[in-house]
PDB file of N, CA, C and O in Angstrom:
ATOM      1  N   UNK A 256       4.072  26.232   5.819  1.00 61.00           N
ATOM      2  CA  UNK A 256       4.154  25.870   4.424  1.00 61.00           C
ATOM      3  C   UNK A 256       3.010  26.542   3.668  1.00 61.00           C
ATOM      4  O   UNK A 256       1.898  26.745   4.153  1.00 61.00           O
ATOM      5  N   UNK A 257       3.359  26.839   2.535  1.00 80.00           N
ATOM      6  CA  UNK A 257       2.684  27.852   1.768  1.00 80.00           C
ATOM      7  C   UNK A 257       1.340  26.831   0.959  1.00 80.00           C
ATOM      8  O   UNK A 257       1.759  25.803   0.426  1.00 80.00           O
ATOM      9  N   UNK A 258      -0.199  27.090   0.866  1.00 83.00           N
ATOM     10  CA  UNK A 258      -1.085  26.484   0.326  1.00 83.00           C
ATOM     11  C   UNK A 258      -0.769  26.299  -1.184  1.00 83.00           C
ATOM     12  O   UNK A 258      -1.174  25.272  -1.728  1.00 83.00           O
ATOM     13  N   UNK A 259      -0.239  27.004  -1.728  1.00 88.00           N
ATOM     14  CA  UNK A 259      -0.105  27.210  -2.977  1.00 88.00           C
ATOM     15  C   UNK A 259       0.808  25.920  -3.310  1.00 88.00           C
ATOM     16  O   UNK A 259       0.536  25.003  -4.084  1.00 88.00           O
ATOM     17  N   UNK A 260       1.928  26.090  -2.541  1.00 93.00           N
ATOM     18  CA  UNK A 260       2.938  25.490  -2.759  1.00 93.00           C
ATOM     19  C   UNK A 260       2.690  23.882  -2.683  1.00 93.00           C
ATOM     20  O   UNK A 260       3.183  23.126  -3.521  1.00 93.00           O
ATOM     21  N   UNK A 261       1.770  23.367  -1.457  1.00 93.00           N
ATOM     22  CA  UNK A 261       0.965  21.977  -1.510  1.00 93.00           C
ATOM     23  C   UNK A 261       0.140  22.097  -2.612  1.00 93.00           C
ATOM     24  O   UNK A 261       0.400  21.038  -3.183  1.00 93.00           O
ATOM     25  N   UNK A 262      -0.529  22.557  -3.180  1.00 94.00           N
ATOM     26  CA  UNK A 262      -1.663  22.494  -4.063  1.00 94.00           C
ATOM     27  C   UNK A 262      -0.547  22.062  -5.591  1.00 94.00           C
ATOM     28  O   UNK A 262      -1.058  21.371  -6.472  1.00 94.00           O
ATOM     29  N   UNK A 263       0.449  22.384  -5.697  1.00 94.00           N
ATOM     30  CA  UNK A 263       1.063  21.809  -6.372  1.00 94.00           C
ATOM     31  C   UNK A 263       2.143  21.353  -6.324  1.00 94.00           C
ATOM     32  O   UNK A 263       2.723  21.293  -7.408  1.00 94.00           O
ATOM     33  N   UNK A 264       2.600  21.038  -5.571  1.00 95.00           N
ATOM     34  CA  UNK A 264       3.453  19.607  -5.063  1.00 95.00           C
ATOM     35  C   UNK A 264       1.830  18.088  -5.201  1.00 95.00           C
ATOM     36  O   UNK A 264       2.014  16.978  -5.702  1.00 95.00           O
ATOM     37  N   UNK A 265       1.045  18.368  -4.858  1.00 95.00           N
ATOM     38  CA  UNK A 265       0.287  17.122  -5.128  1.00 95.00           C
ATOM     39  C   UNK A 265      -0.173  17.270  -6.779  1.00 95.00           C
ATOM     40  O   UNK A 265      -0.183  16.180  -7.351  1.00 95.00           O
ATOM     41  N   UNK A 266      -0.477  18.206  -7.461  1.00 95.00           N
ATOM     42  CA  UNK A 266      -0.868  18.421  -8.620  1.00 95.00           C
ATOM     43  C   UNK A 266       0.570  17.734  -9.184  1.00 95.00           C
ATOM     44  O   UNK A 266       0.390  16.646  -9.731  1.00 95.00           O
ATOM     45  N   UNK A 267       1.626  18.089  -9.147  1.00 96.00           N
ATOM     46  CA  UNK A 267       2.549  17.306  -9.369  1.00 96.00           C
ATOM     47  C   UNK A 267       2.603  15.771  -9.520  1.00 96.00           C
ATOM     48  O   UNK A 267       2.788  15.045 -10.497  1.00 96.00           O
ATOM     49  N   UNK A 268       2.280  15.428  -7.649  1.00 95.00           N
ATOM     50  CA  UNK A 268       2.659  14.128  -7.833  1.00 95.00           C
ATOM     51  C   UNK A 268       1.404  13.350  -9.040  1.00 95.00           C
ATOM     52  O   UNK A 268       1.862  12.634  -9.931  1.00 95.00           O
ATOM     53  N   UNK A 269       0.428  13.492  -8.983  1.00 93.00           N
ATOM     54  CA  UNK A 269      -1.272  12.979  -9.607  1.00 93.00           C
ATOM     55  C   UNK A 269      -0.575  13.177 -11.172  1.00 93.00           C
ATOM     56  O   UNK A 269      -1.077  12.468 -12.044  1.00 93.00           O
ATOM     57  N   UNK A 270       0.425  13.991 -11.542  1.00 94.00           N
ATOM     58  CA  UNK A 270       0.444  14.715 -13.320  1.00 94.00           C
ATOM     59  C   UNK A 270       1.595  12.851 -12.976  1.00 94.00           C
ATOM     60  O   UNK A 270       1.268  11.953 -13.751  1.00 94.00           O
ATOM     61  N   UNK A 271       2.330  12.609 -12.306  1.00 96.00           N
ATOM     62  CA  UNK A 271       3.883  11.892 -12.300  1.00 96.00           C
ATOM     63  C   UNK A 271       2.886  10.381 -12.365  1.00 96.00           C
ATOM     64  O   UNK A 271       3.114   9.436 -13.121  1.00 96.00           O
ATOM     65  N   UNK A 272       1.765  10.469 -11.372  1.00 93.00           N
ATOM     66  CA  UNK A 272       0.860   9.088 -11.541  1.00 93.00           C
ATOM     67  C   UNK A 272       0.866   8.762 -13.013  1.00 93.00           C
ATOM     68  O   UNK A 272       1.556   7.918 -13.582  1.00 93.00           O
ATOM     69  N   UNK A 273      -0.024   9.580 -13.525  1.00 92.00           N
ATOM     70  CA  UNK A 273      -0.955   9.632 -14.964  1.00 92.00           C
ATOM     71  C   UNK A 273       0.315   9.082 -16.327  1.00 92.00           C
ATOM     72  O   UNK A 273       0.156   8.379 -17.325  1.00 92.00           O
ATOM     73  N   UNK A 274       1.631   9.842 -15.726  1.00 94.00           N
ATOM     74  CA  UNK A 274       2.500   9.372 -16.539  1.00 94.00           C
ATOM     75  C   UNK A 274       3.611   7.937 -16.541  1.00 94.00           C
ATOM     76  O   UNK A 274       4.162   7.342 -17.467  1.00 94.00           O
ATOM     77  N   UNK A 275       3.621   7.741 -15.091  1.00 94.00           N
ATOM     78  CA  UNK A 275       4.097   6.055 -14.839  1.00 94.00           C
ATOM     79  C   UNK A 275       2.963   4.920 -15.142  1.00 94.00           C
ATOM     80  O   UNK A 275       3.141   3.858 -15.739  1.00 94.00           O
ATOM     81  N   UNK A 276       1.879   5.365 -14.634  1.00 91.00           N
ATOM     82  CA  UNK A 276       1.177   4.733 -15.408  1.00 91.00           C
ATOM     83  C   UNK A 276      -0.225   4.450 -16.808  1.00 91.00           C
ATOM     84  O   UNK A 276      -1.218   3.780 -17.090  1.00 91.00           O
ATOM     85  N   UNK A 277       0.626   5.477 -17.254  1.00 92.00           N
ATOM     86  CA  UNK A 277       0.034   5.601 -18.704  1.00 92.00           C
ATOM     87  C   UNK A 277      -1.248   6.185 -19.177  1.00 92.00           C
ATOM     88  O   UNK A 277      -1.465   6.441 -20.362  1.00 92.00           O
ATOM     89  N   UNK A 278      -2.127   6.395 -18.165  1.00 91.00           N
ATOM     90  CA  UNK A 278      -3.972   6.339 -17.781  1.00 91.00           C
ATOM     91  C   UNK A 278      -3.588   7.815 -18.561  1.00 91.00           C
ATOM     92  O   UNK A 278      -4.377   8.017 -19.484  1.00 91.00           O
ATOM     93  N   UNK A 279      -2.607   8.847 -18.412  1.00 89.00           N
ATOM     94  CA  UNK A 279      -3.552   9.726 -19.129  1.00 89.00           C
ATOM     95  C   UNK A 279      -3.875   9.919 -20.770  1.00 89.00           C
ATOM     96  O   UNK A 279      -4.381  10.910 -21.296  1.00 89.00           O
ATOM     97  N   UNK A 280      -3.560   9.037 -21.232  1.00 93.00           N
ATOM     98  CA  UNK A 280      -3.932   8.046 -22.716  1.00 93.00           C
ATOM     99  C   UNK A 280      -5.297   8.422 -22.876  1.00 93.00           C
ATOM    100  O   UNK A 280      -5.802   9.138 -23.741  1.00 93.00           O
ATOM    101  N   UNK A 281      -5.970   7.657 -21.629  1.00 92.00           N
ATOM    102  CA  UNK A 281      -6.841   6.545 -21.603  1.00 92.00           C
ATOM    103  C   UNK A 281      -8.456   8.252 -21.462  1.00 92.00           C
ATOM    104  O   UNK A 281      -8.265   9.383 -21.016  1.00 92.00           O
ATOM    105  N   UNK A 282      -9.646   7.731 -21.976  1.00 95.00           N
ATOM    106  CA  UNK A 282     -10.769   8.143 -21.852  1.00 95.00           C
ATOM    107  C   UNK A 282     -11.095   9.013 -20.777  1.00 95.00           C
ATOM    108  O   UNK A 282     -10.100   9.088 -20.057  1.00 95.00           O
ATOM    109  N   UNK A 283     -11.654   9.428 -20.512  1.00 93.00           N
ATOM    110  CA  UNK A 283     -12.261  10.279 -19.132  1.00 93.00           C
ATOM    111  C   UNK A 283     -13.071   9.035 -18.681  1.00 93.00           C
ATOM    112  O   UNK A 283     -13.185   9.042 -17.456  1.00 93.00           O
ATOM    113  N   UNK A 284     -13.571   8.145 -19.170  1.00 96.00           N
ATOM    114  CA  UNK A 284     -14.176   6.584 -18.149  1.00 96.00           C
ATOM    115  C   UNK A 284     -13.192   5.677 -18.110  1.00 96.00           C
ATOM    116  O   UNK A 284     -12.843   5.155 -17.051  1.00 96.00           O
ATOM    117  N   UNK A 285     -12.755   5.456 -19.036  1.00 95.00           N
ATOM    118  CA  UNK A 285     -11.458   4.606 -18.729  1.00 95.00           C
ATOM    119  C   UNK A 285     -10.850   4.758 -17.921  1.00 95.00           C
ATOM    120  O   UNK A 285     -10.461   3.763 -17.311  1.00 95.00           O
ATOM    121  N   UNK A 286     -10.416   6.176 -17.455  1.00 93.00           N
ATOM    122  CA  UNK A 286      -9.400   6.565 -16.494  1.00 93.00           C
ATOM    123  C   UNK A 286     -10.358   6.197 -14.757  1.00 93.00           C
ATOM    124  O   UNK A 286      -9.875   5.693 -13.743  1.00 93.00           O
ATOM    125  N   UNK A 287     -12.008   6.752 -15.028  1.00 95.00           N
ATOM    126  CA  UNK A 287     -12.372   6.527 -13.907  1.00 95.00           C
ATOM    127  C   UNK A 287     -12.452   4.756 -13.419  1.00 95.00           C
ATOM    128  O   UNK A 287     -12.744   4.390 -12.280  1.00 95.00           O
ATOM    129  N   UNK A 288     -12.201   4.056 -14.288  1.00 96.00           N
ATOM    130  CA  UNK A 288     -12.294   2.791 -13.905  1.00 96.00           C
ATOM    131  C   UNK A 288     -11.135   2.376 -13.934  1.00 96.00           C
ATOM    132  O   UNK A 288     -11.215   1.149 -13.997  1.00 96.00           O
ATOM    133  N   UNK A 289      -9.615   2.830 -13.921  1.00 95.00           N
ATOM    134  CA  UNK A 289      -8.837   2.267 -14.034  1.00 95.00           C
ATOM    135  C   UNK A 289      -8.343   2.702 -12.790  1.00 95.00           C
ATOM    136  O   UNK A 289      -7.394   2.117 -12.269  1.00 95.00           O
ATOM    137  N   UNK A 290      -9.070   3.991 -12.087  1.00 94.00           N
ATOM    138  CA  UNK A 290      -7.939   4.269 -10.810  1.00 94.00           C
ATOM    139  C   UNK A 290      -9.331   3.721  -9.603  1.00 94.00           C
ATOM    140  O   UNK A 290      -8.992   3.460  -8.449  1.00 94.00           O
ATOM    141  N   UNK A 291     -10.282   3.642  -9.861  1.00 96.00           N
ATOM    142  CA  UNK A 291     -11.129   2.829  -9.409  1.00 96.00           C
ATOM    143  C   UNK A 291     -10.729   1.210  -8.666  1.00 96.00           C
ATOM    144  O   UNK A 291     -10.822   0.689  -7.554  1.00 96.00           O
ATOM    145  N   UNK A 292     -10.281   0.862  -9.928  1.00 96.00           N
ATOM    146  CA  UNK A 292      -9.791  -0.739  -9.885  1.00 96.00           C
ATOM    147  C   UNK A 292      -8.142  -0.594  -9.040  1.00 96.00           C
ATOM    148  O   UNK A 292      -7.811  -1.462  -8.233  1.00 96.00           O
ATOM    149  N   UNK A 293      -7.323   0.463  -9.320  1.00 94.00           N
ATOM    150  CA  UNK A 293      -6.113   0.490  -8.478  1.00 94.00           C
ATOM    151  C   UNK A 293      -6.388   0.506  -7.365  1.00 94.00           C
ATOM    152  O   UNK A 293      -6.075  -0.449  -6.654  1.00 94.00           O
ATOM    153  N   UNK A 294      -7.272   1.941  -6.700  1.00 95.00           N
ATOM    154  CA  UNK A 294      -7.912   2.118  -5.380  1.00 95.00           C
ATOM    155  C   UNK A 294      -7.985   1.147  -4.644  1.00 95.00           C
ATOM    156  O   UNK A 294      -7.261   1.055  -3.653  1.00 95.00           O
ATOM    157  N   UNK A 295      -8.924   0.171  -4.996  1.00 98.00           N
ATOM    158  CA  UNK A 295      -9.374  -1.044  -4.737  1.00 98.00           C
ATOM    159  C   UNK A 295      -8.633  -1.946  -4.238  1.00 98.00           C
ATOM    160  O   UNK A 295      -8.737  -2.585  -3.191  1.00 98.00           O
ATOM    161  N   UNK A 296      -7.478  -1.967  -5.486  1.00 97.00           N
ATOM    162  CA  UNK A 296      -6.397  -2.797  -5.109  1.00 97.00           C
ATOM    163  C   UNK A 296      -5.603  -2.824  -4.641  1.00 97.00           C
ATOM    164  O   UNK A 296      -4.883  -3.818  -4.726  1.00 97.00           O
ATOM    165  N   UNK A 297      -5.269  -1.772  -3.887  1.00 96.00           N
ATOM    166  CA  UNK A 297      -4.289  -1.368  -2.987  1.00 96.00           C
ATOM    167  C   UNK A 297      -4.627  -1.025  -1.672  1.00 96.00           C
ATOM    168  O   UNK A 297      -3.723  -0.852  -0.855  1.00 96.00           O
ATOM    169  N   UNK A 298      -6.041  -0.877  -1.288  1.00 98.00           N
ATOM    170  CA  UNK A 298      -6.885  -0.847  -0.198  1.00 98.00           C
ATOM    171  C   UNK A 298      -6.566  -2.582   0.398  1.00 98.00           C
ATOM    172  O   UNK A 298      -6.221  -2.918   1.532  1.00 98.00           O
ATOM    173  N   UNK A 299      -6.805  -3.397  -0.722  1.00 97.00           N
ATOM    174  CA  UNK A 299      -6.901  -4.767  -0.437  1.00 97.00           C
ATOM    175  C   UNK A 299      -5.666  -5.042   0.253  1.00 97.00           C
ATOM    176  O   UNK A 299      -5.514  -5.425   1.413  1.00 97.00           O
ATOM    177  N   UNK A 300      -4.461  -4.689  -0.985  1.00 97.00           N
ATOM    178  CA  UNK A 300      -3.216  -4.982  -0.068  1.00 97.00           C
ATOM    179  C   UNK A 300      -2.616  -4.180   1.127  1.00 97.00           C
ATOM    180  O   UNK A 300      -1.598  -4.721   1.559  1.00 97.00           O
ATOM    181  N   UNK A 301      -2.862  -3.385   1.579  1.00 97.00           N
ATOM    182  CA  UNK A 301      -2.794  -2.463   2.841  1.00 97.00           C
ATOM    183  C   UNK A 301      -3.523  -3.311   4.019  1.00 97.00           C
ATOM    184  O   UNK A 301      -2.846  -3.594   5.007  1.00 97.00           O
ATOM    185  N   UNK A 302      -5.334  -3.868   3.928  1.00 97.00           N
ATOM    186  CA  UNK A 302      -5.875  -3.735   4.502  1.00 97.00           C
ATOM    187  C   UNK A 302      -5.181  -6.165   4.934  1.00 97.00           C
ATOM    188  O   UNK A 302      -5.171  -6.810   5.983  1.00 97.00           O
ATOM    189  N   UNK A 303      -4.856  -6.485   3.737  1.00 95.00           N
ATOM    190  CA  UNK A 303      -4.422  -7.619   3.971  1.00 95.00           C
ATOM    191  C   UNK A 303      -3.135  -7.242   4.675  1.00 95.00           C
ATOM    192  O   UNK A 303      -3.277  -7.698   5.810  1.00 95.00           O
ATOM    193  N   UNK A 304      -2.139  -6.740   4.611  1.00 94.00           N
ATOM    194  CA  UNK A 304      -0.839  -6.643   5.148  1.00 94.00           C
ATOM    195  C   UNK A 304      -1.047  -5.997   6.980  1.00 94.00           C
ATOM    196  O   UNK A 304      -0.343  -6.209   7.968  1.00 94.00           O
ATOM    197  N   UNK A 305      -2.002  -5.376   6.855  1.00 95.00           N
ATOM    198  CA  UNK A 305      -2.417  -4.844   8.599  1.00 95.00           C
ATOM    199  C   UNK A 305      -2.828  -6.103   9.349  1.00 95.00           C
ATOM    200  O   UNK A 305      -2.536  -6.345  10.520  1.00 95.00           O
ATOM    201  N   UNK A 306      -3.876  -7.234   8.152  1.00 94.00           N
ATOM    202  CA  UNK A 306      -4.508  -8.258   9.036  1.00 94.00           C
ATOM    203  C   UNK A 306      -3.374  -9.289   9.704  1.00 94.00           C
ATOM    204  O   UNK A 306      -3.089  -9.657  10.844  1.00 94.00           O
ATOM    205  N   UNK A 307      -2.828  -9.581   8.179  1.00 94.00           N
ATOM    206  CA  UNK A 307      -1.971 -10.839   8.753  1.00 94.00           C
ATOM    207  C   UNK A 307      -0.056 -10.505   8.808  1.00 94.00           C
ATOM    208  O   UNK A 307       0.728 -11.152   9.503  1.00 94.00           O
ATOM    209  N   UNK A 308       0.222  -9.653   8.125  1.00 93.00           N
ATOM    210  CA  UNK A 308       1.927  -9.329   8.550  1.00 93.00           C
ATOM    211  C   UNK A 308       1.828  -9.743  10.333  1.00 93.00           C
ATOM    212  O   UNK A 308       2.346 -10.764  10.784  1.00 93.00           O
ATOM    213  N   UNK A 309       1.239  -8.963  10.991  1.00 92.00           N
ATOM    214  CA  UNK A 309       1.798  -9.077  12.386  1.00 92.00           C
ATOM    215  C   UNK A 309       1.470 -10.500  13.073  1.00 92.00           C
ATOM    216  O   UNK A 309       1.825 -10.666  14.240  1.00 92.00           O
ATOM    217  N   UNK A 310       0.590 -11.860  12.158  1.00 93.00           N
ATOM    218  CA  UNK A 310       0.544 -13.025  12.853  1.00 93.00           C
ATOM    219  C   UNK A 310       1.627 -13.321  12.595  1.00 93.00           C
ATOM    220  O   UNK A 310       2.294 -13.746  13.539  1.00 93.00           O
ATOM    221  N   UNK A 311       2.243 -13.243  11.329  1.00 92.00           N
ATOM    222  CA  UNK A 311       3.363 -14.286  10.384  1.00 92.00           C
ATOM    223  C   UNK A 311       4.476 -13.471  11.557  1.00 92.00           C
ATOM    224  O   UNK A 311       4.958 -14.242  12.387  1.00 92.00           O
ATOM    225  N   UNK A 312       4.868 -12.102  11.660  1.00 93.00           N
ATOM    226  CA  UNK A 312       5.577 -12.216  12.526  1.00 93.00           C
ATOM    227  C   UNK A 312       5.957 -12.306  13.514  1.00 93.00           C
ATOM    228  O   UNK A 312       7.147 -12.085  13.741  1.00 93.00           O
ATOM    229  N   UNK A 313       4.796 -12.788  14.808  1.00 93.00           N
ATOM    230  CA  UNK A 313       4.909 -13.487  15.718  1.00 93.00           C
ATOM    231  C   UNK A 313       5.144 -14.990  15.715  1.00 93.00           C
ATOM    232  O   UNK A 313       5.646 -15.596  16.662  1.00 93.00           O
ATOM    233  N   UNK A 314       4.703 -15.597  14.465  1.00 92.00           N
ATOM    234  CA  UNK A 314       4.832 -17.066  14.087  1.00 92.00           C
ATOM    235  C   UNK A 314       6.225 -17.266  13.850  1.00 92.00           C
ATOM    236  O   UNK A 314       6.812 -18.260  14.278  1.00 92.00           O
ATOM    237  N   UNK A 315       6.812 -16.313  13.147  1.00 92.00           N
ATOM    238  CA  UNK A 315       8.415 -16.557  12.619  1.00 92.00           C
ATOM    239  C   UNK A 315       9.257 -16.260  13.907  1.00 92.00           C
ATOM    240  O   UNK A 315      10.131 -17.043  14.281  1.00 92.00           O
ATOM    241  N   UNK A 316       8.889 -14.815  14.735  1.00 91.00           N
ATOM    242  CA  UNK A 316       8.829 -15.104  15.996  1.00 91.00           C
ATOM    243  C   UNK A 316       9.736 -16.433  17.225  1.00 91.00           C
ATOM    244  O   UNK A 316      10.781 -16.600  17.855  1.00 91.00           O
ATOM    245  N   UNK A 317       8.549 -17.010  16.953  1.00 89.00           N
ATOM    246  CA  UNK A 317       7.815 -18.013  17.950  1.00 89.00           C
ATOM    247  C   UNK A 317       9.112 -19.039  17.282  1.00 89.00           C
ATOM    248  O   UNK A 317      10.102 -19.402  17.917  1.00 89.00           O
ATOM    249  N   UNK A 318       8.849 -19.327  16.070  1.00 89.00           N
ATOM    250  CA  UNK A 318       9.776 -20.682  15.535  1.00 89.00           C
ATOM    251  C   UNK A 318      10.959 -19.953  15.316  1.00 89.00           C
ATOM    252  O   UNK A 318      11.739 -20.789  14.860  1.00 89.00           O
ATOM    253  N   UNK A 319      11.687 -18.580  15.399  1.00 89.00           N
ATOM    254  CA  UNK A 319      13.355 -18.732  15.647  1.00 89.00           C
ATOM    255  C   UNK A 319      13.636 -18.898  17.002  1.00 89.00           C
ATOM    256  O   UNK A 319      14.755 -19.229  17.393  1.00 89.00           O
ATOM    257  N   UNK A 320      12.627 -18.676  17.797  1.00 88.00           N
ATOM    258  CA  UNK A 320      13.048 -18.527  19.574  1.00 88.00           C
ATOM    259  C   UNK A 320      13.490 -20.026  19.909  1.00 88.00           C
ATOM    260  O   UNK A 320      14.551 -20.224  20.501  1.00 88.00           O
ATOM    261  N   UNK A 321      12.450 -21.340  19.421  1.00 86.00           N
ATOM    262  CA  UNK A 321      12.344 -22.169  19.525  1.00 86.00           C
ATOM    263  C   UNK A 321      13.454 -22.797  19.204  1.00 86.00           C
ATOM    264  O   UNK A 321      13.900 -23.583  20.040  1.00 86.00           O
ATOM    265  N   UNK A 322      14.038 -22.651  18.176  1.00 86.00           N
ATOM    266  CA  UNK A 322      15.146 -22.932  17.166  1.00 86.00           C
ATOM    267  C   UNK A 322      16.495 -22.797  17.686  1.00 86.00           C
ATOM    268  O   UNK A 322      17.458 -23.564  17.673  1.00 86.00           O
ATOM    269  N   UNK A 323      16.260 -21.231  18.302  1.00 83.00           N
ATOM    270  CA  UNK A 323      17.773 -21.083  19.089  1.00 83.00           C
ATOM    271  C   UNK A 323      17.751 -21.162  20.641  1.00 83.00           C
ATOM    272  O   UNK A 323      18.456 -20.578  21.464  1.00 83.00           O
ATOM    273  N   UNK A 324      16.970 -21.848  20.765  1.00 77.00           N
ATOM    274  CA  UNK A 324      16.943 -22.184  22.622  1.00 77.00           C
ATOM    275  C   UNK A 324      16.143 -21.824  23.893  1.00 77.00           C
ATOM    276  O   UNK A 324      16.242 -22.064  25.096  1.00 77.00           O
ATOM    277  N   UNK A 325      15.362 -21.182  23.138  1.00 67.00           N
ATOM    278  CA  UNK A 325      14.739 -20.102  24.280  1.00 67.00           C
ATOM    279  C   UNK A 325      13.704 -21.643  24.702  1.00 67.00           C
ATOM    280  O   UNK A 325      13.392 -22.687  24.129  1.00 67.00           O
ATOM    281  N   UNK A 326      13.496 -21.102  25.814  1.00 68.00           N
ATOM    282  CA  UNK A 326      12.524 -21.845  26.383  1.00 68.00           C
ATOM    283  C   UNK A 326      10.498 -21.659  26.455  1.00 68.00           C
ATOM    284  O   UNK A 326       9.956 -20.632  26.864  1.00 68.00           O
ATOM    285  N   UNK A 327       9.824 -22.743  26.020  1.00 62.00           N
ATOM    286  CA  UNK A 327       8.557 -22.633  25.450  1.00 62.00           C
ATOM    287  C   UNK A 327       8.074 -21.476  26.775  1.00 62.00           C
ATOM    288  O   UNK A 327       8.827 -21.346  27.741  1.00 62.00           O
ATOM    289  N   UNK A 328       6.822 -20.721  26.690  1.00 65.00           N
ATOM    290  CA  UNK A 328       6.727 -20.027  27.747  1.00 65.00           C
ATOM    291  C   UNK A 328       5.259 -20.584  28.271  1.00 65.00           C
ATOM    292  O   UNK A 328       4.244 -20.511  27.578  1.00 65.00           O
ATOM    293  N   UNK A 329       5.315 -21.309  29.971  1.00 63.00           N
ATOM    294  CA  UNK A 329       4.560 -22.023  30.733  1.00 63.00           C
ATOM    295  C   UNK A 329       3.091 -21.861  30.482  1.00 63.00           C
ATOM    296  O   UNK A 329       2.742 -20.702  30.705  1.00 63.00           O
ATOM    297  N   UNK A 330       2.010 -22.730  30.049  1.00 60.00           N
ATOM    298  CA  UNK A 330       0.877 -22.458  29.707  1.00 60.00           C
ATOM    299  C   UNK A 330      -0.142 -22.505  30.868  1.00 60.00           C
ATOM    300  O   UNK A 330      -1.319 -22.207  30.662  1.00 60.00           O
ATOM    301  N   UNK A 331       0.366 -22.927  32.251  1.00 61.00           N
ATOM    302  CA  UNK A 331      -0.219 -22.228  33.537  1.00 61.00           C
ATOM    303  C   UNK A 331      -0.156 -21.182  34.325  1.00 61.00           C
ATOM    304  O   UNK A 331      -0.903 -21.097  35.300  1.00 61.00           O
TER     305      UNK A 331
END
């Protein structure tokens, strides 16, 4: 794949950001604090969905097995 050709396919996608969500309106600080605060916030939900998605779905798991018959598994 051609460098050129990535260098703007992402210049692309960053121009498609600025325009779904509106920031390129916004200040040269505005903008740094607004993708600042997204960053942030999407780090959070990534880094929450890695912690706990995979308890909830061993828990949901655990209570359909239970539900449809399976048998508890021996704690000795």
């Amino acid at each position: 794949m051609d460098i050129k050709h990535v260098k703007d396919y992402i210049s692309w996608l960053y121009y498609q950001y600025l325009l779904v969500t509106c920031s390129y309106v916004l200040e040269p600080w505005e903008q740094s604090m607004f993708h600042t605060i997204t960053v942030t916030v999407f780090a959070m939900v990534v880094y929450t969905a890695y912690v706990f998605v995979p308890i909830h779905v061993r828990l949901a798991f655990e209570f359909f097995s239970q539900i449809f018959g399976a048998q508890p598994e021996s704690t000795i």
